[in-house]
Structure formats: C-alpha cells, structure tokens
Amino acid sequence: IGRATAILQDAGGGVLNISLGMNSWDDSPPPVPAGAVDTLFAALPGKVAVVAAAGNDGDDRRYWPAAFNNVHAVAGLTPLLQPAQWSTFGPWVNFSTVAEGIVSTFVAGHETPGSNAIDDPFDPDPDVFVGPNPIAIWLGTSFAAPQVAAVLARYLLDGDEAAAVKRLTDSGVD
C-alpha cells in the first residue's frame, strides 16, 4: 500500500485494487494496514479510490482491508447474479459482481486435489496446466474486486472519487 501511494501520488490519483485480506482475531481493524490506507487517502484526498475483495468465508465477519472506512468492499455473485454461497457479506460491503466462472491466467503445473473447504472443493481429477500462457476458471472475491476497480478507474477520469462512486452506484450495475 505504501508503494502504491507513491505511484498514485506521481500519477495524481487513481484506483488501488487489493485482492487479498484477512480477518483479525478480535474483529478490530489491524493497525498497520489501516494506517497505510489512511496515509493513502490523506496523500490524495478525493483523487483515489481503494477497492478490496470482501472475502470468501461465506459469513458477515469483517474482512480487512475491505472493511476499512472509505474502502469499497466487493462481494461475489454467481453467474445468475445471485449472492455466492461462499462470499463474505455484510453491511460494510459496497458492491458485488460475478465472481464465479472467471477465466484468467494460471501458472503452468499440476492442480492440487483441494481441501474440501467451501471455497476449495475436493477435486478427484486435478487438472494439468501446460503451455506458455495457461488459463483456468476461477471463483472468488479477488476476481470480483478488479472488475469494480476497473469501472471506478474509468469513472475517476471524469471527476473525483465521490463522483465516480456515485456514478457506479447510480448505474444499477452490481
């Protein structure tokens, strides 16, 4: 987040996508990433948006950094635009978009069988990914957040962060 702050300062603003996160043991915001996000907002008031994955735990427990104030948390939907069973949710989540069946890059190698967790089902027939540019089909809020970040980045070109968020919210796009 610190490096992104310097890059965004040089650019005069923009959007930071954070497709990772964590719960805290006491559900309170972890101070180091919270301070880094606060520093980013202070450095570029109204000129930066932060979008983060809401998590894949299937509950409403706050997931950081998505649950920080002023960070736009993104939950996952099924291809039928229904809430994904595995997606974290709650009143702190701002947006949602399709997060299942996402085609993206993968590293060459062998898939592991899975752990049987809600977001990592056991796969008795793991795939092998070959070639210089293998692809895979993914699910997760880490794949939903960049979709929202991309739209906000486009809208941010036409105004400040608040106007970009309002435009996205008013568009009716989940």
Coordinates of N, CA, C and O in Angstrom, one line a residue:
I1 N 0.8 -1.2 0.0 CA 0.0 0.0 0.0 C 0.9 1.2 0.0 O 0.6 2.2 -0.7
G2 N 2.0 1.2 0.7 CA 2.9 2.3 0.7 C 3.5 2.6 -0.7 O 3.6 3.7 -1.1
R3 N 3.9 1.5 -1.4 CA 4.5 1.7 -2.7 C 3.4 2.2 -3.6 O 3.6 3.1 -4.5
A4 N 2.2 1.7 -3.5 CA 1.1 2.2 -4.3 C 0.8 3.7 -4.1 O 0.5 4.4 -5.0
T5 N 0.9 4.1 -2.8 CA 0.7 5.5 -2.5 C 1.7 6.4 -3.3 O 1.3 7.4 -3.9
A6 N 3.0 6.0 -3.3 CA 4.0 6.8 -4.1 C 3.6 6.8 -5.6 O 3.7 7.8 -6.2
I7 N 3.2 5.7 -6.1 CA 2.9 5.6 -7.5 C 1.7 6.4 -7.8 O 1.7 7.2 -8.8
L8 N 0.7 6.3 -7.0 CA -0.6 7.1 -7.2 C -0.3 8.6 -7.0 O -0.9 9.4 -7.7
Q9 N 0.6 9.0 -6.1 CA 0.9 10.4 -6.0 C 1.6 10.9 -7.3 O 1.3 12.0 -7.7
D10 N 2.5 10.1 -7.8 CA 3.2 10.5 -9.1 C 2.1 10.6 -10.2 O 2.3 11.5 -11.1
A11 N 1.1 9.8 -10.2 CA 0.1 9.8 -11.2 C -1.0 10.9 -11.0 O -1.8 11.1 -11.8
G12 N -1.0 11.4 -9.8 CA -2.0 12.4 -9.4 C -3.4 11.8 -9.0 O -4.4 12.5 -8.9
G13 N -3.4 10.5 -8.7 CA -4.6 9.8 -8.3 C -4.8 8.5 -9.0 O -4.0 8.1 -9.9
G14 N -5.9 7.8 -8.7 CA -6.2 6.6 -9.4 C -6.9 5.6 -8.5 O -7.5 6.0 -7.5
V15 N -6.9 4.3 -8.8 CA -7.5 3.3 -8.1 C -6.6 2.2 -7.7 O -5.7 1.8 -8.4
L16 N -6.7 1.8 -6.4 CA -5.8 0.7 -5.9 C -6.8 -0.4 -5.6 O -7.8 -0.3 -4.9
N17 N -6.5 -1.6 -6.3 CA -7.2 -2.8 -6.1 C -6.4 -3.7 -5.1 O -5.2 -3.9 -5.3
I18 N -7.1 -4.2 -4.1 CA -6.5 -5.1 -3.1 C -7.2 -6.4 -3.1 O -8.3 -6.5 -2.5
S19 N -6.7 -7.4 -3.8 CA -7.4 -8.7 -3.9 C -6.7 -9.7 -2.9 O -6.3 -10.7 -3.3
L20 N -6.7 -9.3 -1.7 CA -6.3 -10.1 -0.6 C -6.9 -9.6 0.7 O -7.4 -8.5 0.7
G21 N -6.7 -10.3 1.7 CA -7.2 -9.8 3.0 C -7.2 -10.8 4.1 O -6.6 -11.9 4.0
M22 N -7.8 -10.4 5.2 CA -7.8 -11.3 6.4 C -8.8 -10.9 7.4 O -9.3 -9.8 7.4
N23 N -9.1 -11.8 8.3 CA -9.9 -11.5 9.5 C -8.9 -11.2 10.6 O -7.8 -11.6 10.5
S24 N -9.3 -10.4 11.6 CA -8.5 -10.2 12.8 C -9.0 -11.0 13.9 O -10.3 -11.3 14.0
W25 N -8.2 -11.4 14.9 CA -8.7 -12.3 15.9 C -9.8 -11.7 16.8 O -10.6 -12.4 17.3
D26 N -9.8 -10.4 16.9 CA -10.8 -9.7 17.7 C -11.8 -8.9 16.9 O -12.5 -8.1 17.4
D27 N -11.7 -9.1 15.5 CA -12.6 -8.4 14.6 C -12.3 -6.9 14.5 O -13.1 -6.1 14.0
S28 N -11.2 -6.4 15.1 CA -10.9 -5.0 15.0 C -9.9 -4.8 13.9 O -9.2 -5.7 13.5
P29 N -9.9 -3.5 13.3 CA -9.0 -3.3 12.2 C -7.5 -3.5 12.6 O -7.1 -2.9 13.6
P30 N -6.8 -4.2 11.8 CA -5.3 -4.3 12.0 C -4.7 -2.9 11.8 O -4.9 -2.3 10.8
P31 N -3.9 -2.5 12.8 CA -3.4 -1.1 12.7 C -2.4 -0.8 11.6 O -2.5 0.3 11.1
V32 N -1.6 -1.7 11.2 CA -0.6 -1.3 10.2 C -1.2 -1.1 8.8 O -1.0 -0.1 8.2
P33 N -2.0 -2.1 8.3 CA -2.7 -1.7 7.0 C -3.7 -0.6 7.1 O -3.8 0.2 6.2
A34 N -4.3 -0.4 8.3 CA -5.3 0.7 8.4 C -4.5 2.0 8.3 O -5.0 2.9 7.7
G35 N -3.3 2.1 8.9 CA -2.5 3.3 8.8 C -2.1 3.6 7.4 O -2.0 4.7 7.0
A36 N -1.7 2.5 6.7 CA -1.3 2.7 5.3 C -2.4 3.2 4.4 O -2.2 4.1 3.6
V37 N -3.6 2.7 4.6 CA -4.7 3.1 3.8 C -5.1 4.6 4.2 O -5.3 5.4 3.3
D38 N -5.0 4.9 5.5 CA -5.3 6.3 5.9 C -4.3 7.2 5.3 O -4.6 8.3 4.9
T39 N -3.0 6.8 5.2 CA -1.9 7.6 4.6 C -2.2 7.9 3.2 O -2.0 9.0 2.6
L40 N -2.7 6.8 2.5 CA -3.0 6.9 1.1 C -4.1 8.0 0.8 O -4.0 8.9 0.0
F41 N -5.2 7.9 1.6 CA -6.3 8.8 1.5 C -5.9 10.2 1.8 O -6.3 11.2 1.2
A42 N -5.0 10.4 2.8 CA -4.5 11.7 3.2 C -3.6 12.3 2.1 O -3.7 13.5 1.9
A43 N -2.9 11.5 1.5 CA -2.0 12.0 0.4 C -2.7 12.4 -0.8 O -2.3 13.3 -1.6
L44 N -3.9 11.8 -1.1 CA -4.6 12.1 -2.3 C -6.1 12.3 -2.1 O -6.9 11.5 -2.6
P45 N -6.5 13.3 -1.3 CA -7.9 13.4 -0.9 C -8.8 13.6 -2.1 O -8.5 14.5 -2.9
G46 N -9.8 12.7 -2.3 CA -10.7 12.8 -3.4 C -10.2 12.4 -4.7 O -10.9 12.4 -5.7
K47 N -8.9 12.0 -4.8 CA -8.3 11.6 -6.0 C -8.0 10.1 -6.1 O -7.4 9.7 -7.1
V48 N -8.3 9.3 -5.1 CA -8.0 7.9 -5.1 C -9.2 7.1 -4.6 O -9.9 7.6 -3.7
A49 N -9.4 6.0 -5.2 CA -10.4 5.0 -4.7 C -9.6 3.7 -4.3 O -8.7 3.3 -5.0
V50 N -10.0 3.1 -3.2 CA -9.4 1.8 -2.9 C -10.6 0.8 -2.9 O -11.6 1.0 -2.3
V51 N -10.4 -0.3 -3.7 CA -11.3 -1.4 -3.8 C -10.7 -2.6 -3.3 O -9.5 -2.9 -3.6
A52 N -11.4 -3.4 -2.5 CA -10.8 -4.6 -1.9 C -11.8 -5.8 -1.9 O -13.0 -5.6 -1.9
A53 N -11.3 -7.0 -2.0 CA -12.1 -8.2 -2.0 C -12.7 -8.4 -0.6 O -12.0 -8.3 0.4
A54 N -14.0 -8.7 -0.6 CA -14.7 -8.9 0.7 C -14.4 -10.2 1.4 O -14.7 -10.3 2.6
G55 N -13.8 -11.1 0.7 CA -13.5 -12.4 1.4 C -14.4 -13.5 0.9 O -15.5 -13.3 0.3
N56 N -13.9 -14.8 1.1 CA -14.6 -16.0 0.6 C -15.0 -16.9 1.8 O -15.0 -18.1 1.6
D57 N -15.4 -16.3 2.9 CA -15.7 -17.1 4.1 C -17.2 -17.5 4.2 O -17.6 -18.2 5.1
G58 N -18.1 -16.9 3.4 CA -19.5 -17.2 3.5 C -20.2 -16.7 4.7 O -21.2 -17.3 5.1
D59 N -19.6 -15.7 5.4 CA -20.2 -15.1 6.6 C -20.2 -13.6 6.5 O -19.8 -13.0 5.5
D60 N -20.6 -13.0 7.6 CA -20.6 -11.5 7.6 C -19.5 -10.9 8.5 O -19.6 -9.7 8.8
R61 N -18.6 -11.7 8.8 CA -17.4 -11.2 9.6 C -16.6 -10.2 8.8 O -16.3 -10.5 7.7
R62 N -16.2 -9.1 9.4 CA -15.4 -8.1 8.7 C -14.1 -8.7 8.2 O -13.4 -9.4 8.9
Y63 N -13.8 -8.3 7.0 CA -12.6 -8.8 6.3 C -11.7 -7.6 5.9 O -12.2 -6.7 5.3
W64 N -10.5 -7.6 6.4 CA -9.7 -6.4 6.2 C -8.7 -6.6 5.1 O -8.2 -7.7 4.9
P65 N -8.4 -5.6 4.2 CA -8.8 -4.2 4.3 C -10.1 -3.8 3.8 O -10.5 -2.6 3.8
A66 N -10.9 -4.7 3.2 CA -12.2 -4.4 2.6 C -13.1 -3.7 3.6 O -13.9 -2.8 3.1
A67 N -13.0 -4.0 4.8 CA -14.0 -3.4 5.8 C -13.5 -2.0 6.4 O -14.2 -1.4 7.2
F68 N -12.3 -1.6 6.0 CA -11.9 -0.2 6.4 C -12.8 0.8 5.9 O -13.4 0.7 4.8
N69 N -12.9 1.9 6.7 CA -13.7 3.1 6.2 C -13.2 3.6 4.9 O -12.0 3.6 4.7
N70 N -14.0 3.9 4.0 CA -13.7 4.5 2.7 C -13.1 3.5 1.7 O -12.8 3.9 0.6
V71 N -13.0 2.2 2.1 CA -12.6 1.2 1.1 C -13.8 0.6 0.6 O -14.8 0.3 1.3
H72 N -13.9 0.4 -0.7 CA -15.0 -0.2 -1.3 C -14.9 -1.7 -1.4 O -14.1 -2.3 -2.2
A73 N -15.7 -2.4 -0.5 CA -15.6 -3.9 -0.4 C -16.5 -4.5 -1.5 O -17.6 -4.0 -1.8
V74 N -16.0 -5.5 -2.1 CA -16.7 -6.2 -3.2 C -17.0 -7.6 -2.9 O -16.0 -8.4 -2.7
A75 N -18.2 -8.0 -2.9 CA -18.7 -9.4 -2.7 C -18.9 -10.1 -4.0 O -18.8 -9.5 -5.1
G76 N -19.1 -11.4 -4.0 CA -19.2 -12.2 -5.2 C -20.6 -12.7 -5.5 O -21.4 -13.0 -4.5
L77 N -20.9 -12.7 -6.7 CA -22.2 -13.2 -7.2 C -22.0 -14.4 -8.1 O -20.9 -14.6 -8.7
T78 N -23.0 -15.2 -8.2 CA -23.0 -16.3 -9.2 C -23.2 -15.8 -10.6 O -23.6 -14.6 -10.7
P79 N -23.0 -16.6 -11.6 CA -23.3 -16.1 -13.0 C -24.8 -15.7 -13.2 O -25.1 -15.0 -14.1
L80 N -25.7 -16.2 -12.3 CA -27.1 -15.8 -12.4 C -27.4 -14.6 -11.5 O -28.6 -14.3 -11.3
L81 N -26.4 -13.9 -11.1 CA -26.4 -12.7 -10.3 C -27.1 -12.9 -9.0 O -27.7 -11.9 -8.4
Q82 N -26.9 -14.0 -8.4 CA -27.4 -14.3 -7.0 C -26.1 -14.3 -6.1 O -25.0 -14.5 -6.5
P83 N -26.4 -13.9 -4.8 CA -25.2 -13.9 -3.9 C -24.5 -15.3 -3.9 O -25.2 -16.4 -3.8
A84 N -23.2 -15.4 -4.0 CA -22.5 -16.6 -4.0 C -22.4 -17.1 -2.5 O -22.2 -16.4 -1.6
Q85 N -22.7 -18.4 -2.4 CA -22.8 -19.0 -1.0 C -21.5 -18.8 -0.3 O -21.5 -18.6 1.0
W86 N -20.4 -18.8 -0.9 CA -19.1 -18.7 -0.3 C -18.6 -17.3 0.0 O -17.6 -17.1 0.7
S87 N -19.3 -16.3 -0.6 CA -18.8 -14.9 -0.5 C -19.2 -14.3 0.9 O -20.2 -14.5 1.4
T88 N -18.2 -13.6 1.4 CA -18.4 -12.8 2.6 C -19.4 -11.7 2.3 O -19.4 -11.2 1.2
F89 N -20.2 -11.3 3.2 CA -21.3 -10.3 3.0 C -21.4 -9.5 4.3 O -20.8 -9.8 5.3
G90 N -22.2 -8.5 4.2 CA -22.5 -7.7 5.4 C -22.7 -6.2 5.0 O -22.5 -5.8 3.9
P91 N -23.1 -5.4 6.0 CA -23.5 -4.0 5.7 C -22.2 -3.2 5.3 O -22.4 -2.1 4.8
W92 N -21.1 -3.7 5.6 CA -19.8 -3.0 5.2 C -19.4 -3.2 3.7 O -18.5 -2.6 3.2
V93 N -20.1 -4.1 3.0 CA -19.9 -4.4 1.6 C -20.6 -3.4 0.8 O -21.8 -3.2 0.9
N94 N -19.9 -2.8 -0.2 CA -20.4 -1.8 -1.0 C -20.9 -2.2 -2.4 O -21.9 -1.7 -2.9
F95 N -20.3 -3.2 -3.0 CA -20.6 -3.6 -4.3 C -20.5 -5.1 -4.4 O -19.9 -5.8 -3.6
S96 N -21.1 -5.7 -5.5 CA -21.0 -7.1 -5.8 C -21.0 -7.2 -7.3 O -21.6 -6.4 -8.0
T97 N -20.3 -8.3 -7.7 CA -20.3 -8.6 -9.2 C -20.0 -10.1 -9.3 O -19.7 -10.8 -8.4
V98 N -20.2 -10.6 -10.5 CA -20.0 -12.0 -10.8 C -18.5 -12.4 -10.4 O -17.6 -11.7 -10.8
A99 N -18.4 -13.5 -9.6 CA -17.1 -13.9 -9.2 C -17.0 -15.4 -9.3 O -16.1 -16.0 -8.6
E100 N -17.8 -16.0 -10.1 CA -17.7 -17.5 -10.4 C -17.5 -17.6 -11.9 O -18.2 -16.9 -12.7
G101 N -16.7 -18.6 -12.3 CA -16.5 -18.9 -13.7 C -15.7 -17.8 -14.4 O -15.8 -17.6 -15.6
I102 N -14.8 -17.2 -13.7 CA -13.9 -16.1 -14.2 C -12.7 -16.8 -14.9 O -12.0 -17.6 -14.3
V103 N -12.5 -16.5 -16.1 CA -11.4 -17.1 -16.9 C -10.2 -16.1 -16.7 O -10.3 -14.9 -17.0
S104 N -9.1 -16.7 -16.3 CA -7.9 -15.8 -16.1 C -6.7 -16.7 -16.2 O -6.8 -17.9 -16.4
T105 N -5.5 -16.1 -16.1 CA -4.3 -16.8 -16.2 C -4.0 -17.7 -15.0 O -4.6 -17.6 -14.0
F106 N -3.1 -18.6 -15.2 CA -2.7 -19.6 -14.2 C -1.2 -19.9 -14.5 O -0.7 -19.7 -15.6
V107 N -0.6 -20.5 -13.5 CA 0.8 -20.9 -13.7 C 0.8 -22.3 -14.2 O -0.1 -23.1 -13.9
A108 N 1.8 -22.6 -15.0 CA 2.0 -24.0 -15.5 C 2.2 -24.9 -14.3 O 2.9 -24.6 -13.4
G109 N 1.6 -26.1 -14.4 CA 1.8 -27.1 -13.4 C 0.6 -27.9 -13.1 O -0.4 -27.9 -13.9
H110 N 0.6 -28.7 -12.0 CA -0.5 -29.6 -11.7 C -1.3 -29.0 -10.5 O -0.8 -28.4 -9.6
E111 N -2.6 -29.1 -10.7 CA -3.6 -28.6 -9.7 C -3.6 -29.6 -8.5 O -3.5 -30.8 -8.7
T112 N -3.7 -29.0 -7.3 CA -3.8 -29.9 -6.1 C -5.3 -30.4 -6.0 O -6.2 -29.7 -6.5
P113 N -5.5 -31.5 -5.3 CA -6.8 -32.0 -5.2 C -7.9 -31.2 -4.5 O -9.0 -31.3 -4.6
G114 N -7.4 -30.2 -3.7 CA -8.4 -29.4 -2.9 C -8.5 -29.9 -1.5 O -8.1 -31.0 -1.1
S115 N -9.0 -29.0 -0.6 CA -9.1 -29.3 0.8 C -10.5 -29.6 1.3 O -10.7 -29.9 2.4
N116 N -11.5 -29.5 0.4 CA -12.9 -29.7 0.7 C -13.5 -28.5 1.5 O -14.6 -28.7 2.0
A117 N -12.8 -27.4 1.6 CA -13.4 -26.2 2.2 C -14.4 -25.6 1.2 O -14.5 -26.0 0.0
I118 N -15.3 -24.7 1.7 CA -16.4 -24.2 0.9 C -15.9 -23.5 -0.3 O -16.5 -23.6 -1.4
D119 N -14.7 -22.9 -0.3 CA -14.2 -22.2 -1.5 C -13.1 -23.0 -2.1 O -12.4 -22.5 -3.0
D120 N -12.9 -24.3 -1.7 CA -11.8 -25.1 -2.2 C -12.3 -26.5 -2.3 O -11.8 -27.4 -1.5
P121 N -13.3 -26.8 -3.1 CA -13.9 -28.2 -3.1 C -12.9 -29.2 -3.5 O -12.0 -29.0 -4.3
F122 N -13.1 -30.4 -3.0 CA -12.2 -31.5 -3.3 C -12.4 -31.9 -4.8 O -13.6 -32.0 -5.3
D123 N -11.4 -32.0 -5.5 CA -11.4 -32.3 -6.9 C -10.7 -33.6 -7.1 O -9.5 -33.7 -7.1
P124 N -11.4 -34.7 -7.4 CA -10.8 -36.0 -7.5 C -10.0 -36.2 -8.8 O -9.2 -37.1 -9.0
D125 N -10.1 -35.2 -9.7 CA -9.5 -35.3 -11.0 C -8.7 -33.9 -11.3 O -9.2 -33.2 -12.1
P126 N -7.7 -33.7 -10.5 CA -7.0 -32.4 -10.7 C -6.5 -32.1 -12.1 O -6.1 -33.1 -12.8
D127 N -6.5 -30.9 -12.6 CA -6.1 -30.5 -13.9 C -4.6 -30.3 -14.0 O -3.9 -30.0 -13.0
V128 N -4.1 -30.4 -15.2 CA -2.7 -30.0 -15.5 C -2.8 -28.8 -16.5 O -3.5 -28.8 -17.4
F129 N -2.0 -27.8 -16.1 CA -2.0 -26.6 -16.9 C -0.6 -26.5 -17.7 O 0.4 -26.5 -17.0
V130 N -0.7 -26.5 -19.0 CA 0.5 -26.5 -19.8 C 0.5 -25.3 -20.7 O -0.5 -24.6 -20.9
G131 N 1.7 -25.1 -21.3 CA 1.8 -24.1 -22.3 C 2.4 -22.8 -21.7 O 2.6 -22.7 -20.5
P132 N 2.8 -21.9 -22.6 CA 3.4 -20.7 -22.2 C 2.4 -19.7 -21.5 O 2.8 -18.9 -20.7
N133 N 1.1 -19.8 -21.7 CA 0.1 -19.0 -21.2 C -1.1 -19.7 -20.7 O -2.2 -19.6 -21.3
P134 N -1.0 -20.6 -19.7 CA -2.2 -21.4 -19.3 C -3.3 -20.5 -18.7 O -3.0 -19.5 -18.1
I135 N -4.5 -21.0 -18.8 CA -5.6 -20.3 -18.2 C -6.4 -21.3 -17.3 O -6.2 -22.5 -17.4
A136 N -7.2 -20.7 -16.4 CA -8.0 -21.5 -15.5 C -9.3 -20.8 -15.3 O -9.5 -19.6 -15.6
I137 N -10.3 -21.5 -14.8 CA -11.6 -20.9 -14.4 C -11.6 -20.8 -12.9 O -11.3 -21.7 -12.2
W138 N -11.8 -19.5 -12.4 CA -11.6 -19.2 -11.0 C -13.0 -18.8 -10.4 O -13.9 -18.5 -11.1
L139 N -12.9 -18.7 -9.1 CA -14.0 -18.1 -8.3 C -13.4 -17.4 -7.1 O -12.3 -17.7 -6.7
G140 N -14.0 -16.3 -6.7 CA -13.5 -15.6 -5.5 C -13.7 -14.1 -5.6 O -13.8 -13.5 -6.7
T141 N -13.8 -13.5 -4.5 CA -13.9 -12.0 -4.5 C -12.7 -11.3 -5.0 O -12.7 -10.2 -5.4
S142 N -11.5 -12.0 -5.0 CA -10.3 -11.5 -5.5 C -10.5 -11.2 -7.0 O -9.7 -10.5 -7.6
F143 N -11.4 -11.9 -7.7 CA -11.7 -11.7 -9.1 C -12.8 -10.8 -9.3 O -13.0 -10.2 -10.4
A144 N -13.6 -10.5 -8.3 CA -14.7 -9.5 -8.4 C -14.2 -8.1 -8.2 O -14.6 -7.2 -8.9
A145 N -13.3 -7.9 -7.2 CA -12.8 -6.6 -6.9 C -12.2 -5.9 -8.1 O -12.5 -4.7 -8.3
P146 N -11.3 -6.5 -8.9 CA -10.7 -5.8 -10.0 C -11.8 -5.3 -11.1 O -11.6 -4.3 -11.8
Q147 N -12.9 -6.0 -11.2 CA -13.9 -5.6 -12.1 C -14.5 -4.2 -11.7 O -14.7 -3.3 -12.5
V148 N -14.8 -4.1 -10.4 CA -15.3 -2.8 -9.8 C -14.2 -1.8 -9.9 O -14.5 -0.6 -10.3
A149 N -13.0 -2.1 -9.6 CA -11.8 -1.2 -9.6 C -11.7 -0.6 -11.1 O -11.5 0.6 -11.2
A150 N -11.9 -1.5 -12.1 CA -11.7 -1.0 -13.5 C -12.8 0.0 -13.8 O -12.5 1.0 -14.4
V151 N -14.0 -0.2 -13.4 CA -15.1 0.7 -13.7 C -14.9 2.0 -12.9 O -15.0 3.1 -13.5
L152 N -14.5 1.9 -11.7 CA -14.2 3.1 -10.9 C -13.0 3.9 -11.5 O -13.1 5.2 -11.6
A153 N -12.0 3.2 -12.0 CA -10.9 3.9 -12.7 C -11.4 4.7 -13.9 O -11.0 5.8 -14.1
R154 N -12.2 4.1 -14.7 CA -12.8 4.8 -15.8 C -13.6 6.0 -15.4 O -13.4 7.1 -16.0
Y155 N -14.4 5.9 -14.4 CA -15.3 7.0 -13.9 C -14.4 8.0 -13.3 O -14.8 9.2 -13.3
L156 N -13.4 7.7 -12.6 CA -12.5 8.6 -11.9 C -11.8 9.6 -12.9 O -11.5 10.7 -12.6
L157 N -11.7 9.2 -14.2 CA -11.2 10.1 -15.2 C -12.0 11.3 -15.4 O -11.6 12.3 -15.8
D158 N -13.3 11.2 -15.1 CA -14.3 12.2 -15.4 C -14.6 13.1 -14.1 O -15.4 14.0 -14.2
G159 N -14.0 12.8 -13.0 CA -14.3 13.6 -11.8 C -13.5 13.0 -10.6 O -12.6 12.2 -10.7
D160 N -14.0 13.4 -9.4 CA -13.3 12.9 -8.2 C -13.9 11.6 -7.8 O -14.8 11.0 -8.4
E161 N -13.3 11.0 -6.7 CA -13.6 9.7 -6.2 C -15.1 9.6 -5.8 O -15.8 8.7 -6.2
A162 N -15.6 10.6 -5.1 CA -17.0 10.6 -4.7 C -18.0 10.6 -5.9 O -19.0 9.8 -6.0
A163 N -17.7 11.3 -7.0 CA -18.5 11.4 -8.2 C -18.4 10.0 -8.9 O -19.4 9.5 -9.4
A164 N -17.2 9.4 -8.9 CA -17.0 8.1 -9.6 C -17.8 7.0 -8.9 O -18.5 6.2 -9.5
V165 N -17.8 7.0 -7.5 CA -18.6 6.0 -6.8 C -20.1 6.3 -7.0 O -20.8 5.3 -7.2
K166 N -20.5 7.5 -6.9 CA -21.9 7.8 -7.2 C -22.4 7.4 -8.5 O -23.4 6.8 -8.7
R167 N -21.5 7.6 -9.5 CA -21.9 7.2 -10.9 C -22.0 5.7 -11.0 O -22.9 5.1 -11.6
L168 N -21.1 4.9 -10.3 CA -21.2 3.5 -10.3 C -22.4 3.0 -9.6 O -23.1 2.1 -10.0
T169 N -22.6 3.6 -8.4 CA -23.8 3.2 -7.6 C -25.1 3.5 -8.4 O -26.0 2.7 -8.4
D170 N -25.2 4.7 -9.0 CA -26.4 5.0 -9.7 C -26.6 4.3 -11.0 O -27.7 4.2 -11.6
S171 N -25.5 3.6 -11.5 CA -25.6 2.9 -12.8 C -26.5 1.6 -12.7 O -26.9 1.1 -13.7
G172 N -26.7 1.2 -11.4 CA -27.5 -0.1 -11.3 C -26.7 -1.3 -11.5 O -27.2 -2.4 -11.5
V173 N -25.4 -1.2 -11.8 CA -24.6 -2.3 -12.0 C -24.2 -2.9 -10.7 O -23.6 -2.1 -9.9
D174 N -24.4 -4.1 -10.4 CA -24.0 -4.7 -9.1 C -22.6 -5.3 -9.3 O -22.2 -5.9 -10.2

